[in-house]
Structure formats: structure tokens, C-alpha cells
CSV table of C-alpha atoms in Angstrom, one decimal:
chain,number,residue,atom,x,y,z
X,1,UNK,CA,-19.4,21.7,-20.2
X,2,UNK,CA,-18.2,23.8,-17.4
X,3,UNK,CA,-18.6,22.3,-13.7
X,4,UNK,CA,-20.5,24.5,-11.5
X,5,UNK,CA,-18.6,23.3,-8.5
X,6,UNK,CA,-16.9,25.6,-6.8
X,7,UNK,CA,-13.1,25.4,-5.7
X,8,UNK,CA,-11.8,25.3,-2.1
X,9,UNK,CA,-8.8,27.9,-2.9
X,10,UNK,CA,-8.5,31.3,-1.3
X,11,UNK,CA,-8.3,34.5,-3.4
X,12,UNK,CA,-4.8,34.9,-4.4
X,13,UNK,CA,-4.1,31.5,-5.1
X,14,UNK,CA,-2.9,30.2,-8.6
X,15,UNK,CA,-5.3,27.1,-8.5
X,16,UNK,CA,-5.3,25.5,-11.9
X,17,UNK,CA,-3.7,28.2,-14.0
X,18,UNK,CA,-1.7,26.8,-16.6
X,19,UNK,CA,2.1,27.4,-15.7
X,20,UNK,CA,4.5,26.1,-18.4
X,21,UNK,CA,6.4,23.6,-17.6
X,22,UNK,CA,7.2,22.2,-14.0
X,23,UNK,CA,10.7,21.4,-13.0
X,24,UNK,CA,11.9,18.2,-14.1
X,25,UNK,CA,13.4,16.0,-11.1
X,26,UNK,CA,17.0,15.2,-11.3
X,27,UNK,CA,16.5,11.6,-10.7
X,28,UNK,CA,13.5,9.3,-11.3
X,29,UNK,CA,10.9,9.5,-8.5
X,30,UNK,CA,9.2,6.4,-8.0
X,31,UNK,CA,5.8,6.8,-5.6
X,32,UNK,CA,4.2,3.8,-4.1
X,33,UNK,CA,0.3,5.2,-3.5
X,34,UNK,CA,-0.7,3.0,-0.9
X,35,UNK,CA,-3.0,2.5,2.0
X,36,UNK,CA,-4.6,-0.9,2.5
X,37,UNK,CA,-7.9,0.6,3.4
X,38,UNK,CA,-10.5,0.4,0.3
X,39,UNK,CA,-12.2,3.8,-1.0
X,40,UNK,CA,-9.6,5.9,0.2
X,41,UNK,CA,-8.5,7.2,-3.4
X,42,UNK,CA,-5.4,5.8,-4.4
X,43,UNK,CA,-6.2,5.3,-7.6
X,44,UNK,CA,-8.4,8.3,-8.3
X,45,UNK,CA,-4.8,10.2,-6.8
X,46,UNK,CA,-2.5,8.0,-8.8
X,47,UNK,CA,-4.3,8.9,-12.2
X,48,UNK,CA,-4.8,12.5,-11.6
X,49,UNK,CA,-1.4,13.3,-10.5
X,50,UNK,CA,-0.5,11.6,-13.3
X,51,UNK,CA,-2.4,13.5,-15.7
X,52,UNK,CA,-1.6,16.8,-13.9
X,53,UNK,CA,2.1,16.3,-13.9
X,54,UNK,CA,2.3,15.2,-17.8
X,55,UNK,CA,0.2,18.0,-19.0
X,56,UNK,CA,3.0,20.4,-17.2
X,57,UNK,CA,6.3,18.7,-19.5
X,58,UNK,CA,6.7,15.8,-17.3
X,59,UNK,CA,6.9,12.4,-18.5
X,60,UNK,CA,4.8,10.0,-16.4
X,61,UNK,CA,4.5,6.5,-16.1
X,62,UNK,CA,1.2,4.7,-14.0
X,63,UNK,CA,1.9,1.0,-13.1
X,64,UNK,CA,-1.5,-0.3,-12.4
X,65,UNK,CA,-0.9,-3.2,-9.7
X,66,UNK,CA,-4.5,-3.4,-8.6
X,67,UNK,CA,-6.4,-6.9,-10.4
X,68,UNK,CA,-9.4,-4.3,-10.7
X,69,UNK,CA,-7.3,-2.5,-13.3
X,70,UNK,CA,-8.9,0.8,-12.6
X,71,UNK,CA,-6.2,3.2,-13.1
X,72,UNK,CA,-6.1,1.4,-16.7
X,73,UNK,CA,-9.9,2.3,-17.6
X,74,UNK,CA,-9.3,5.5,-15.8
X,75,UNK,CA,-6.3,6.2,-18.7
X,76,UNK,CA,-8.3,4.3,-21.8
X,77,UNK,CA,-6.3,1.9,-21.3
X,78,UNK,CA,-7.0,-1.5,-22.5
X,79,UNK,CA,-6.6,-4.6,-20.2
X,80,UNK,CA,-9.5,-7.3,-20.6
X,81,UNK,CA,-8.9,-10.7,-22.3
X,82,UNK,CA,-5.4,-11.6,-23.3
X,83,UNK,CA,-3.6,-8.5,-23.1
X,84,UNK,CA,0.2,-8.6,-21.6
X,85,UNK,CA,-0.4,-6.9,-18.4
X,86,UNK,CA,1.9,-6.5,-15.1
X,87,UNK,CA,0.7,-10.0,-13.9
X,88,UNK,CA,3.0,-11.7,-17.4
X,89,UNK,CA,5.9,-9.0,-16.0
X,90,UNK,CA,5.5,-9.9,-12.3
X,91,UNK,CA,5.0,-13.5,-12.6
X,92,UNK,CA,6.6,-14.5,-16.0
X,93,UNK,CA,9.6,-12.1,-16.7
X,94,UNK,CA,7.6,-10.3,-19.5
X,95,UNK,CA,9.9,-7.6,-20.5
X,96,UNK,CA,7.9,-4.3,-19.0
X,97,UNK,CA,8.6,-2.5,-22.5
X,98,UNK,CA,6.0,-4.7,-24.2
X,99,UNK,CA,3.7,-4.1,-21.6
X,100,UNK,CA,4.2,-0.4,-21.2
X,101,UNK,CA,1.3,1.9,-23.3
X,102,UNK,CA,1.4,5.3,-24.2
X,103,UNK,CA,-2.2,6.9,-23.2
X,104,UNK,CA,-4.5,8.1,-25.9
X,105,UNK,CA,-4.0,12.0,-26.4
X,106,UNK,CA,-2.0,12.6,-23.2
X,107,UNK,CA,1.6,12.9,-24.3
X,108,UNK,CA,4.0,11.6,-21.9
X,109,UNK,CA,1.6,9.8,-19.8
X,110,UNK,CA,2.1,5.7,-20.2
X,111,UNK,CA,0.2,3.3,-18.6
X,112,UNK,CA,1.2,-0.8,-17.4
X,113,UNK,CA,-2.2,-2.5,-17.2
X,114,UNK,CA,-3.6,-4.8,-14.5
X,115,UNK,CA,-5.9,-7.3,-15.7
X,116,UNK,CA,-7.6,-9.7,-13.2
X,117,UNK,CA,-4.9,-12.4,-13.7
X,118,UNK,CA,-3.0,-10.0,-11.3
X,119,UNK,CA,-5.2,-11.4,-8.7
X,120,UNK,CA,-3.5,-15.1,-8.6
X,121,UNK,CA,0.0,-13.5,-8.8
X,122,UNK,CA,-0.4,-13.0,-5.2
X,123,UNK,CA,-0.2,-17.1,-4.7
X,124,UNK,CA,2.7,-17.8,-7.5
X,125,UNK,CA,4.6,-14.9,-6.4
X,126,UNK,CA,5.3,-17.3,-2.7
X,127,UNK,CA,7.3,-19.4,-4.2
X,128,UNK,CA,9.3,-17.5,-6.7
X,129,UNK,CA,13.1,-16.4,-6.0
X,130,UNK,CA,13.9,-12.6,-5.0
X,131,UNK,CA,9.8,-12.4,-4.8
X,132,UNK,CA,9.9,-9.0,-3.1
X,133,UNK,CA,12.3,-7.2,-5.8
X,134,UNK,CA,10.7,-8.6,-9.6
X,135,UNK,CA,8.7,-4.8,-9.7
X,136,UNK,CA,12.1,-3.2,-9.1
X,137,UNK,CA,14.0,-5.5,-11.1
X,138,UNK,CA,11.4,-5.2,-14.4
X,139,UNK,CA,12.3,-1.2,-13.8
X,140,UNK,CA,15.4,-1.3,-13.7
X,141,UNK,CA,16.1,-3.0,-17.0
X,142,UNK,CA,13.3,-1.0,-18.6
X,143,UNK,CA,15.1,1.5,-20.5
X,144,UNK,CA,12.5,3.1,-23.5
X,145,UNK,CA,11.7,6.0,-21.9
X,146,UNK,CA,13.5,8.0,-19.5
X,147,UNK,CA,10.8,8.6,-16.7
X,148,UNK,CA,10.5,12.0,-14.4
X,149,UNK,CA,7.7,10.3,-12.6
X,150,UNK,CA,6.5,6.5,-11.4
X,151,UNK,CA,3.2,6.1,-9.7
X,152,UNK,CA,2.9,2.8,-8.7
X,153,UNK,CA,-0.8,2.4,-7.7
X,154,UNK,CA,-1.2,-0.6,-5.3
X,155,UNK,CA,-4.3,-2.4,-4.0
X,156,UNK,CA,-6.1,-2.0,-0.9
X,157,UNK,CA,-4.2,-4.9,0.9
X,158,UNK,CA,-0.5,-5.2,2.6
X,159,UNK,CA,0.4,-8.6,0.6
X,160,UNK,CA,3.2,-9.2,-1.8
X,161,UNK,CA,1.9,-6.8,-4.7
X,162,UNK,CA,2.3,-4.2,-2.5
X,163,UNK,CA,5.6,-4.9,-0.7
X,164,UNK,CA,6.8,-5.0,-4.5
X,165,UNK,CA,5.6,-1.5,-4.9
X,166,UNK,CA,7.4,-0.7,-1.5
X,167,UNK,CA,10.7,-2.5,-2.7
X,168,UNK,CA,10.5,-0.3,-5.7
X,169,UNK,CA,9.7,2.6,-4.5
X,170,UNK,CA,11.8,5.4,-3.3
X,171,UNK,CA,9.1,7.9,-1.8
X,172,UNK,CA,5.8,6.5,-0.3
X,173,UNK,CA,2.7,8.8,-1.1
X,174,UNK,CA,-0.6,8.0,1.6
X,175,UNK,CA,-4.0,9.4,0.0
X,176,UNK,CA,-6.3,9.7,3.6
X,177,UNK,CA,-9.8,9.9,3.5
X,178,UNK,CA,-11.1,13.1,5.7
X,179,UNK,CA,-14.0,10.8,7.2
X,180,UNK,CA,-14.3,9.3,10.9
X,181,UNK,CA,-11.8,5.9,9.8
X,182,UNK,CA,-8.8,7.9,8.5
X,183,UNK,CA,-6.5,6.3,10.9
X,184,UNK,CA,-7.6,3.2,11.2
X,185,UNK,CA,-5.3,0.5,10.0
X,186,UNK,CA,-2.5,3.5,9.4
X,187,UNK,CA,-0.2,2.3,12.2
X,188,UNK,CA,0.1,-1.3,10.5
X,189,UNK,CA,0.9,0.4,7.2
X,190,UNK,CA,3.7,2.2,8.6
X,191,UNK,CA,4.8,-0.8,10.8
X,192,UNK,CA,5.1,-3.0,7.4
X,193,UNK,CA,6.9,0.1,5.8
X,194,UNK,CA,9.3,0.1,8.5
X,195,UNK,CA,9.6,-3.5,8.3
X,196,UNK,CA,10.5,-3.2,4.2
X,197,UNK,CA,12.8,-0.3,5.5
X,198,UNK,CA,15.0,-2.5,7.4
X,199,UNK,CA,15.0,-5.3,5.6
X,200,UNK,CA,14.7,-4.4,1.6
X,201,UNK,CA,14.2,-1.2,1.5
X,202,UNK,CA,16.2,1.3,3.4
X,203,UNK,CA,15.9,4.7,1.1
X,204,UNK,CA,11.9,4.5,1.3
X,205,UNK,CA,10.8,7.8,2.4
X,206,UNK,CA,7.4,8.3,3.3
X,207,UNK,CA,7.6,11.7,1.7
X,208,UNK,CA,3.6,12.7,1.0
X,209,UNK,CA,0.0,12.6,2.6
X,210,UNK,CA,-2.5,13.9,0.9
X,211,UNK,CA,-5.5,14.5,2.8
X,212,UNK,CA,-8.8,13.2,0.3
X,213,UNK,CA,-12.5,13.4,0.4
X,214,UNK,CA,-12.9,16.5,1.9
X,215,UNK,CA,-16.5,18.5,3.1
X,216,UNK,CA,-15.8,21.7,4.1
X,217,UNK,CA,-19.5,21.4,5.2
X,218,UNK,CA,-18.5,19.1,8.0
X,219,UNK,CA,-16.8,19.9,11.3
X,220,UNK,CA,-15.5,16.3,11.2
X,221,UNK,CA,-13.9,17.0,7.6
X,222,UNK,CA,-11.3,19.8,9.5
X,223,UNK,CA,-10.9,17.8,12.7
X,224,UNK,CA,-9.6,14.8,10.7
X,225,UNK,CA,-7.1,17.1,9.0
X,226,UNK,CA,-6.0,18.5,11.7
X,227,UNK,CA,-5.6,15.4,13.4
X,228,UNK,CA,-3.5,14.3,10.6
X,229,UNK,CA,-1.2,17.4,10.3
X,230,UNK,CA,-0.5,17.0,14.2
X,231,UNK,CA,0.9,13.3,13.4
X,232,UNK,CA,3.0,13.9,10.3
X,233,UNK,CA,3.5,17.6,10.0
X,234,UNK,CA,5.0,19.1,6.8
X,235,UNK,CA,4.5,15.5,5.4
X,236,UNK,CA,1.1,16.5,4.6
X,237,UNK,CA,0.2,18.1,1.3
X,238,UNK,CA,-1.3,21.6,1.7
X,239,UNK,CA,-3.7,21.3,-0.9
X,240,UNK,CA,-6.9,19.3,0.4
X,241,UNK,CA,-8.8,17.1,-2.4
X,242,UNK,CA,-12.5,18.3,-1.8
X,243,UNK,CA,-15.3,15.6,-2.5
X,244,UNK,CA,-16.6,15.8,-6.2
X,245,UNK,CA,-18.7,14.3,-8.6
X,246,UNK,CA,-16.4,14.9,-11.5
X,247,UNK,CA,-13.6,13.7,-10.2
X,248,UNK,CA,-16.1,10.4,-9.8
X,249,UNK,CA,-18.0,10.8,-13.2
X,250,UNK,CA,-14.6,10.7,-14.9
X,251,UNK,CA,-13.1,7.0,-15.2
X,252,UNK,CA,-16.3,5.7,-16.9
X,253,UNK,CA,-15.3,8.2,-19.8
X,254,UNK,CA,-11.6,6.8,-19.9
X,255,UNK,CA,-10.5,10.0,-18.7
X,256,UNK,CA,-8.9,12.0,-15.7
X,257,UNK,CA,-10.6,15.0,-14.4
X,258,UNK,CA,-7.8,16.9,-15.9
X,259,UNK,CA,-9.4,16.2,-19.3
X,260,UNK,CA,-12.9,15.4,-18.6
X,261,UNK,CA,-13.7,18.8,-16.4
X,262,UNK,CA,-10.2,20.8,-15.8
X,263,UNK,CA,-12.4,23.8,-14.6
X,264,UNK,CA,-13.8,21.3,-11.4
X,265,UNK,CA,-12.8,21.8,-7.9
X,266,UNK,CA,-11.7,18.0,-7.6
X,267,UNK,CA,-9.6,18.7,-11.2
X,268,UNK,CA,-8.0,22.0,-9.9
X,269,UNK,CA,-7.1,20.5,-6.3
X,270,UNK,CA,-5.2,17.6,-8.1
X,271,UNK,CA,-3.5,20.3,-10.2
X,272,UNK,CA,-2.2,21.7,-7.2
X,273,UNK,CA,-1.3,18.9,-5.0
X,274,UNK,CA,0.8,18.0,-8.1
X,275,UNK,CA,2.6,21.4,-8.5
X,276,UNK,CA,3.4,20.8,-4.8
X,277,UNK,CA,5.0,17.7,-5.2
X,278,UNK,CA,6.7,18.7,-8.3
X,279,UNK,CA,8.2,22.0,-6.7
X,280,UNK,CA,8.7,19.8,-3.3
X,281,UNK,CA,10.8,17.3,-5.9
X,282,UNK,CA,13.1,20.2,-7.3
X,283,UNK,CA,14.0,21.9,-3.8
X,284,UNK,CA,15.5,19.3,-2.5
């Protein structure tokens, strides 16, 4: 069924139109999609730029570090009971090759599930040696599939999950929620991400914002944006993601919006925001 919502783009643009093949990046780029404020949309982002990127000849991998595991239902995706997850990888040197799954009729889109023993690894991880580097390290020797893309989708906290994700990344990706607390808690993100800069991390980039939740209906909607284009500039993604139901209704079918409704507003803004990053990718 076709959504009747309607999409944010101005005549003349190629919103959602199905373009061939994007260009492939010359090296692996690993995001970290974080913000430790809840309900922003890192997940919903990490998914459907996922989804967007791989149906355009990219091969894409999502490493679910969130103990709620939704990017995993989101991309049918099992992870309940005794499944090997990124908990055995993180915490018990599980190789990430036997944890890595190709997603159901989305070719070159894979998925490394989170199940809820990913909560406790936050507590083991304290004592363990090199505690901030075993995401990068379980990357690095993983050597199956040659990767364009890896979104690493983190959860809403700044604890040692997430400095992993930092420590493994090399481009940081912000989803921002147009709404009156967009910036709140923003400043200590970027303080930590400096911090991991300094002293793990030096080639993290924060290289992407992408402005989410967006009412055109609301004055406080355009003010928030342009709040956030005056702090970070060309950072900022030019595509907005608008608010929508589909792009809601469609993790409790196992599915992206790209599959569950491509003709949306939500599923043709995520289309966009990913041909951005993967033209942004091959210029430089």
C-alpha cells in the first residue's frame, strides 16, 4: 500500500528515484551513530541508511551495540535466547564472522545482533585489557566480506560500549531531534569525543548531522535547524528527516522503510540523506 504522506522535497529534486549504483568508497567508512540522548533516532537512522545504501550496490554492515537490540528486529534479525551476539565478541573474543548475519532479502546488508546480555558487558568490560579497542580489534581481523559501509549503532549513554564505537570509528554521524532539547547534553558528547580524539582516537571525524523529527508545521521545527546549521555548518546533512508514521510502523514488521513503504516521506528522506553521504564519501 502506498503512503499518503507527502514528501518535504522541492520540485526538481530527485527524491527517491532509483539511481543505479552509488559510488563505492575507496576505503571502509566506519560511522559511530551516536547521541546519548534517548528517542533521538539513532537506530531508526542507522537501519535506514543501511537499507538505503545497500539497495544502491553498497555492501553494508549494522553492528547493533544497543542491549535493546532494535536495529536487529528492525533487519529480521534474530537475537533472543542463546544466539552469539556482539556481547560473546565484545566480552569473550567470539570471532565477529560467526556472529555476523546476512539480512533476509536485502543483499549486501549484514547485521551483528545485540541481545540483552550486552547490557552486563558494560561491568566486565572494566576490568578487561585494551577495554576501549576489542570493537576495533574484532573488525579488524574480520575479513569475510569486504565492507563499503559500517554503522555502528550505539546506545543512548556515553559508557564503554560507546567509547568502543568511538575507538572504532573513523567518522562520527549525530542524528538530532528538531524539538526544543536538541542541544541538550550535545556539548558533553563532543567533550568525550574530543577526549577519545586525544587519547585513542585521533582520525575521528565528526563528519555528519543529520537533523531528525522534523514538523514543518512548527516554527520551532526550523528554528532548531537553523540553530544547528549556525553551530556545525556544512556538517549538517541537507536533507531533513520529517516526522512519520511509517518510518515508526516499520521495525515491528522486521523491515526498514525502504522495504516496508519506499514511496513514504520518512523512506525517501533516508534515501536522500544516504545519497548525500555516499556522494560526500566519493568527493573527497
Amino acid at each position: 500500500m502506498v503512503s499518503r504522506e507527502t514528501s518535504t522535497a522541492t520540485p526538481g529534486d530527485t527524491v527517491g528515484t532509483r539511481d543505479g549504483d552509488w559510488p563505492r568508497p575507496p576505503k571502509t567508512r566506519i560511522f559511530t551513530v551516536a547521541n546519548q540522548k534517548g528517542g533521538v533516532g539513532k537506530t531508526t537512522t542507522s537501519v535506514n541508511l543501511a537499507a538505503a545504501l545497500s539497495i544502491h550496490g553498497q555492501r553494508v554492515l549494522v553492528v547493533d551495540l544497543d542491549p535493546q537490540g532494535n536495529a536487529s528486529t528492525a533487519l529480521s534479525i534474530d537475537h533472543r535466547g542463546d544466539v552469539l551476539d556482539m556481547y560473546k565478541v565484545l566480552v569473550e573474543d567470539v570471532p565477529l564472522v560467526e556472529v555476523v548475519k546476512e539480512v533476509p532479502e536485502m543483499p549486501g546488508l549484514y547485521c551483528a545482533p545485540a541481545t540483552i546480555d550486552l547490557a552486563g558487558a558494560e561491568i566486565e568490560l572494566v576490568s578487561m585489557v585494551a577495554r576501549e579497542a576489542r570493537l576495533q580489534r574484532a573488525l579488524t581481523a574480520y575479513t569475510d566480506v569486504e565492507f563499503d559501509y559500517i554503522l555502528i549503532d550505539c546506545p543512548p549513554s556515553l559508557g564503554l560500549l560507546t567509547v568502543n564505537a568511538l575507538m572504532a570509528a573513523n567518522e562520527l554521524l549525530i542524528p538530532i531531534q528538531c524539538e526544543y532539547y536538541a542541544l541538550e547534553g550535545l556539548g558533553q558528547l563532543l567533550r568525550n569525543v574530543d577526549l577519545v580524539r586525544a587519547h585513542l582516537n585521533p582520525t575521528l571525524d565528526l563528519s555528519t548531522i543529520l537533523l531528525t523529527m522534523y514538523d514543518g508545521r512548527t516554527r520551532l521545527a526550523s528554528q532548531v535547524a537553523d540553530e544547528v546549521r549556525s553551530h556545525f555548518a556544512d556538517t549538517v546533512l541537507k536533507t531533513v528527516i520529517p516526522r512519520s508514521v511509517r518510518v515508526s510502523e516499520a521495525p515491528s514488521y522486521g523491515q526498514s522503510v525502504m522495504t516496508y513503504d519506499p514511496g513514504s516521506s520518512g523512506a525517501m528522506a533516508y534515501m536522500d540523506a544516504a545519497r548525500e553521504i555516499a556522494y560526500r564519501g566519493a568527493a573527497v
